[in-house]
PDB file of C-alpha atoms in Angstrom:
ATOM      1  CA  ILE A   1      17.981  -8.546  -1.798  1.00  0.00           C
ATOM      2  CA  LEU A   2      16.573  -6.176  -4.253  1.00  0.00           C
ATOM      3  CA  LYS A   3      19.410  -6.089  -6.373  1.00  0.00           C
ATOM      4  CA  VAL A   4      19.027  -9.728  -6.890  1.00  0.00           C
ATOM      5  CA  PHE A   5      15.160  -9.632  -7.549  1.00  0.00           C
ATOM      6  CA  LYS A   6      16.053  -6.794  -9.991  1.00  0.00           C
ATOM      7  CA  LYS A   7      18.622  -8.998 -11.864  1.00  0.00           C
ATOM      8  CA  GLN A   8      16.707 -12.619 -11.523  1.00  0.00           C
ATOM      9  CA  LEU A   9      13.098 -11.093 -12.560  1.00  0.00           C
ATOM     10  CA  LYS A  10      14.532  -8.277 -14.909  1.00  0.00           C
ATOM     11  CA  LEU A  11      12.706  -5.351 -12.907  1.00  0.00           C
ATOM     12  CA  GLY A  12      12.577  -2.300 -14.786  1.00  0.00           C
ATOM     13  CA  ALA A  13      11.848  -3.784 -17.997  1.00  0.00           C
ATOM     14  CA  VAL A  14       8.317  -2.869 -19.751  1.00  0.00           C
ATOM     15  CA  ASP A  15       5.628  -4.695 -17.635  1.00  0.00           C
ATOM     16  CA  SER A  16       8.012  -6.688 -15.435  1.00  0.00           C
ATOM     17  CA  GLY A  17       6.736  -5.152 -12.105  1.00  0.00           C
ATOM     18  CA  ILE A  18       8.601  -3.368  -9.337  1.00  0.00           C
ATOM     19  CA  ALA A  19       9.937  -4.358  -5.871  1.00  0.00           C
ATOM     20  CA  PHE A  20       9.922  -2.438  -2.873  1.00  0.00           C
ATOM     21  CA  THR A  21      10.581  -2.411   0.818  1.00  0.00           C
ATOM     22  CA  LEU A  22       8.434  -0.908   3.774  1.00  0.00           C
ATOM     23  CA  PRO A  23       9.697   0.091   7.162  1.00  0.00           C
ATOM     24  CA  LEU A  24       8.577  -2.549   9.857  1.00  0.00           C
ATOM     25  CA  THR A  25       7.458  -1.252  12.964  1.00  0.00           C
ATOM     26  CA  GLY A  26       6.292  -4.255  14.587  1.00  0.00           C
ATOM     27  CA  ALA A  27       6.133  -8.127  14.231  1.00  0.00           C
ATOM     28  CA  SER A  28       4.612 -11.281  15.675  1.00  0.00           C
ATOM     29  CA  ALA A  29       6.699 -13.182  18.248  1.00  0.00           C
ATOM     30  CA  LEU A  30       6.927 -16.001  15.729  1.00  0.00           C
ATOM     31  CA  LEU A  31       8.110 -13.823  12.954  1.00  0.00           C
ATOM     32  CA  ILE A  32      10.750 -12.244  15.216  1.00  0.00           C
ATOM     33  CA  HIS A  33      11.854 -16.037  16.458  1.00  0.00           C
ATOM     34  CA  ILE A  34      12.250 -17.114  12.909  1.00  0.00           C
ATOM     35  CA  MET A  35      14.356 -13.979  12.064  1.00  0.00           C
ATOM     36  CA  ASP A  36      16.517 -14.356  15.080  1.00  0.00           C
ATOM     37  CA  LYS A  37      17.229 -17.831  14.042  1.00  0.00           C
ATOM     38  CA  LEU A  38      18.051 -16.965  10.876  1.00  0.00           C
ATOM     39  CA  GLN A  39      20.616 -14.498  12.162  1.00  0.00           C
ATOM     40  CA  SER A  40      19.553 -12.048   9.673  1.00  0.00           C
ATOM     41  CA  PRO A  41      21.950  -8.791   9.719  1.00  0.00           C
ATOM     42  CA  LEU A  42      18.750  -7.054   8.583  1.00  0.00           C
ATOM     43  CA  ILE A  43      17.132  -7.030  11.996  1.00  0.00           C
ATOM     44  CA  THR A  44      17.842  -4.077  14.160  1.00  0.00           C
ATOM     45  CA  ASP A  45      16.215  -2.687  16.816  1.00  0.00           C
ATOM     46  CA  GLY A  46      15.891   0.823  15.003  1.00  0.00           C
ATOM     47  CA  LYS A  47      17.686   2.720  18.098  1.00  0.00           C
ATOM     48  CA  ASP A  48      20.953   3.604  16.355  1.00  0.00           C
ATOM     49  CA  GLU A  49      19.394   4.340  12.881  1.00  0.00           C
ATOM     50  CA  ALA A  50      18.853   7.971  11.541  1.00  0.00           C
ATOM     51  CA  PRO A  51      15.355   8.393   9.922  1.00  0.00           C
ATOM     52  CA  MET A  52      15.771   7.776   6.128  1.00  0.00           C
ATOM     53  CA  ALA A  53      14.674  10.158   3.835  1.00  0.00           C
ATOM     54  CA  THR A  54      12.259   8.426   1.452  1.00  0.00           C
ATOM     55  CA  THR A  55      11.528   9.249  -2.298  1.00  0.00           C
ATOM     56  CA  HIS A  56       8.523   6.930  -2.621  1.00  0.00           C
ATOM     57  CA  SER A  57       5.412   6.190  -0.841  1.00  0.00           C
ATOM     58  CA  LEU A  58       2.731   3.223  -1.381  1.00  0.00           C
ATOM     59  CA  ILE A  59      -0.901   4.886  -1.718  1.00  0.00           C
ATOM     60  CA  VAL A  60      -3.502   2.621  -0.827  1.00  0.00           C
ATOM     61  CA  ALA A  61      -7.133   3.375  -1.711  1.00  0.00           C
ATOM     62  CA  THR A  62      -9.729   1.155  -0.339  1.00  0.00           C
ATOM     63  CA  VAL A  63     -13.300   1.605  -2.300  1.00  0.00           C
ATOM     64  CA  ASN A  64     -16.402  -0.403  -2.528  1.00  0.00           C
ATOM     65  CA  HIS A  65     -16.061  -3.418  -5.059  1.00  0.00           C
ATOM     66  CA  GLY A  66     -16.340  -2.401  -8.669  1.00  0.00           C
ATOM     67  CA  PHE A  67     -14.771   1.199  -8.456  1.00  0.00           C
ATOM     68  CA  SER A  68     -11.092   0.181  -8.866  1.00  0.00           C
ATOM     69  CA  GLN A  69     -10.919   1.430 -12.419  1.00  0.00           C
ATOM     70  CA  GLU A  70     -12.251   4.712 -11.148  1.00  0.00           C
ATOM     71  CA  VAL A  71      -9.450   5.102  -8.736  1.00  0.00           C
ATOM     72  CA  MET A  72      -6.730   4.462 -11.359  1.00  0.00           C
ATOM     73  CA  ASP A  73      -8.516   6.968 -13.965  1.00  0.00           C
ATOM     74  CA  ALA A  74      -8.174   9.614 -11.279  1.00  0.00           C
ATOM     75  CA  ALA A  75      -4.739   8.489 -10.283  1.00  0.00           C
ATOM     76  CA  ARG A  76      -3.590   8.753 -13.790  1.00  0.00           C
ATOM     77  CA  THR A  77      -4.872  12.445 -14.320  1.00  0.00           C
ATOM     78  CA  ALA A  78      -2.333  13.213 -11.316  1.00  0.00           C
ATOM     79  CA  GLY A  79       0.504  11.402 -12.575  1.00  0.00           C
ATOM     80  CA  ALA A  80       0.256   7.610 -11.481  1.00  0.00           C
ATOM     81  CA  GLY A  81       1.792   5.161 -13.908  1.00  0.00           C
ATOM     82  CA  GLY A  82      -0.093   2.157 -12.748  1.00  0.00           C
ATOM     83  CA  GLY A  83      -1.260   0.023  -9.779  1.00  0.00           C
ATOM     84  CA  THR A  84      -2.459  -3.095  -8.396  1.00  0.00           C
ATOM     85  CA  VAL A  85      -6.000  -4.324  -7.251  1.00  0.00           C
ATOM     86  CA  ILE A  86      -6.416  -6.458  -4.408  1.00  0.00           C
ATOM     87  CA  HIS A  87     -10.039  -7.850  -3.863  1.00  0.00           C
ATOM     88  CA  SER A  88     -10.832  -7.999  -0.248  1.00  0.00           C
ATOM     89  CA  HIS A  89     -13.833  -8.679   2.253  1.00  0.00           C
ATOM     90  CA  ARG A  90     -14.508  -6.671   4.881  1.00  0.00           C
ATOM     91  CA  VAL A  91     -14.910  -7.975   8.390  1.00  0.00           C
ATOM     92  CA  GLY A  92     -16.151  -5.754  11.374  1.00  0.00           C
ATOM     93  CA  ASP A  93     -18.882  -4.932  13.624  1.00  0.00           C
ATOM     94  CA  GLU A  94     -21.829  -3.647  11.807  1.00  0.00           C
ATOM     95  CA  GLN A  95     -23.324  -2.266  15.134  1.00  0.00           C
ATOM     96  CA  GLU A  96     -20.356  -0.039  15.627  1.00  0.00           C
ATOM     97  CA  ALA A  97     -20.314   1.183  12.013  1.00  0.00           C
ATOM     98  CA  SER A  98     -23.910   2.305  12.274  1.00  0.00           C
ATOM     99  CA  ARG A  99     -23.270   4.304  15.351  1.00  0.00           C
ATOM    100  CA  TRP A 100     -21.059   6.511  13.479  1.00  0.00           C
ATOM    101  CA  GLY A 101     -23.848   6.738  10.892  1.00  0.00           C
ATOM    102  CA  LEU A 102     -21.690   4.573   8.259  1.00  0.00           C
ATOM    103  CA  SER A 103     -22.730   1.704   6.226  1.00  0.00           C
ATOM    104  CA  PHE A 104     -20.368  -0.437   4.317  1.00  0.00           C
ATOM    105  CA  GLN A 105     -20.291  -2.807   1.310  1.00  0.00           C
ATOM    106  CA  GLU A 106     -18.924  -6.051   2.650  1.00  0.00           C
ATOM    107  CA  GLU A 107     -16.707  -6.551  -0.781  1.00  0.00           C
ATOM    108  CA  LYS A 108     -13.894  -4.023  -1.177  1.00  0.00           C
ATOM    109  CA  ASP A 109     -11.262  -3.366  -3.697  1.00  0.00           C
ATOM    110  CA  MET A 110      -7.961  -1.980  -2.656  1.00  0.00           C
ATOM    111  CA  VAL A 111      -5.872  -0.209  -5.119  1.00  0.00           C
ATOM    112  CA  VAL A 112      -2.086   0.204  -4.294  1.00  0.00           C
ATOM    113  CA  ILE A 113       0.085   2.599  -6.149  1.00  0.00           C
ATOM    114  CA  VAL A 114       3.903   3.223  -5.792  1.00  0.00           C
ATOM    115  CA  ALA A 115       4.148   7.165  -6.094  1.00  0.00           C
ATOM    116  CA  ASP A 116       7.260   9.392  -5.879  1.00  0.00           C
ATOM    117  CA  ASN A 117       6.610  11.860  -3.370  1.00  0.00           C
ATOM    118  CA  LYS A 118       6.526  14.801  -5.650  1.00  0.00           C
ATOM    119  CA  SER A 119       3.250  13.603  -7.093  1.00  0.00           C
ATOM    120  CA  LYS A 120       2.027  11.499  -3.816  1.00  0.00           C
ATOM    121  CA  LEU A 121      -0.208  14.405  -2.661  1.00  0.00           C
ATOM    122  CA  ASP A 122      -1.900  15.174  -5.922  1.00  0.00           C
ATOM    123  CA  ILE A 123      -2.616  11.572  -6.877  1.00  0.00           C
ATOM    124  CA  MET A 124      -4.245  11.216  -3.434  1.00  0.00           C
ATOM    125  CA  ASN A 125      -6.336  14.248  -3.828  1.00  0.00           C
ATOM    126  CA  ALA A 126      -7.509  13.103  -7.027  1.00  0.00           C
ATOM    127  CA  ILE A 127      -8.785   9.775  -5.767  1.00  0.00           C
ATOM    128  CA  SER A 128     -10.374  11.557  -2.833  1.00  0.00           C
ATOM    129  CA  GLU A 129     -12.258  13.925  -5.069  1.00  0.00           C
ATOM    130  CA  LYS A 130     -13.466  11.285  -7.337  1.00  0.00           C
ATOM    131  CA  CYS A 131     -14.005   8.271  -5.018  1.00  0.00           C
ATOM    132  CA  GLY A 132     -13.724   9.622  -1.588  1.00  0.00           C
ATOM    133  CA  MET A 133     -16.369   8.802   1.444  1.00  0.00           C
ATOM    134  CA  SER A 134     -19.310  10.937  -0.048  1.00  0.00           C
ATOM    135  CA  SER A 135     -19.182   9.482  -3.194  1.00  0.00           C
ATOM    136  CA  GLU A 136     -20.653   5.998  -4.169  1.00  0.00           C
ATOM    137  CA  ALA A 137     -17.085   4.273  -4.027  1.00  0.00           C
ATOM    138  CA  GLN A 138     -16.822   5.512  -0.247  1.00  0.00           C
ATOM    139  CA  GLY A 139     -13.006   5.460  -0.672  1.00  0.00           C
ATOM    140  CA  MET A 140     -10.416   5.947   1.913  1.00  0.00           C
ATOM    141  CA  VAL A 141      -6.757   6.859   0.872  1.00  0.00           C
ATOM    142  CA  LEU A 142      -3.816   6.485   2.946  1.00  0.00           C
ATOM    143  CA  SER A 143       0.018   6.395   2.135  1.00  0.00           C
ATOM    144  CA  ILE A 144       2.939   4.465   3.729  1.00  0.00           C
ATOM    145  CA  PRO A 145       6.708   5.441   3.194  1.00  0.00           C
ATOM    146  CA  ILE A 146       8.754   3.272   1.299  1.00  0.00           C
ATOM    147  CA  ASP A 147      12.247   2.317   2.149  1.00  0.00           C
ATOM    148  CA  THR A 148      13.742   1.500  -1.197  1.00  0.00           C
ATOM    149  CA  VAL A 149      12.259   0.882  -4.710  1.00  0.00           C
ATOM    150  CA  ILE A 150      13.452  -0.663  -7.692  1.00  0.00           C
ATOM    151  CA  GLY A 151      11.947  -1.417 -11.248  1.00  0.00           C
ATOM    152  CA  LEU A 152      10.677   2.051 -11.791  1.00  0.00           C
ATOM    153  CA  ASP A 153      13.705   3.116 -13.875  1.00  0.00           C
TER     154      ASP A 153
END
C-alpha cells in the first residue's frame, strides 16, 4: 500500500508529505469484522511474527493551545525536520485532575513528528526542557514505534 501511496501521491518530493504505518495492537470488534470480511492478508494474530527492528518513531507532544510553535522550535534544534499540529479539546474529570494537583487548559495542541530513532531521544528531551509540565505549555511527550515510513528520502 505504501508503494502505491508513494507513486500516486509523489511522496518524497519537497513538501509532498510522508506516509507511515504503526503497529496495531488492538481494534474494535467492528473494525476486526470489516477486515475479516475483506479477507485481508494483512491481518495476523501476531503470534508467528518476530519483533520488528524499527528505524523511526512518531513523537507526540501534547501542549496547551498556542504552544505548538515553541514545540517545533525546540524539536528543530535537536534535528527534527517538521511536524503536524492537531488541535484538540481535552475531555476529562476536573475533580480527578485537582486531586493530583493538576490544572488543565481545555484546548490542546498535539504536535506529531516522525523522527529517526537516532535523534528521537534528543528531540523529546529538547521539547520537554522547553515545553514540559513545569512550563506554561504544560507539555507531555511520548513516542510510538513506526513499522514503515516512506517520503523521507
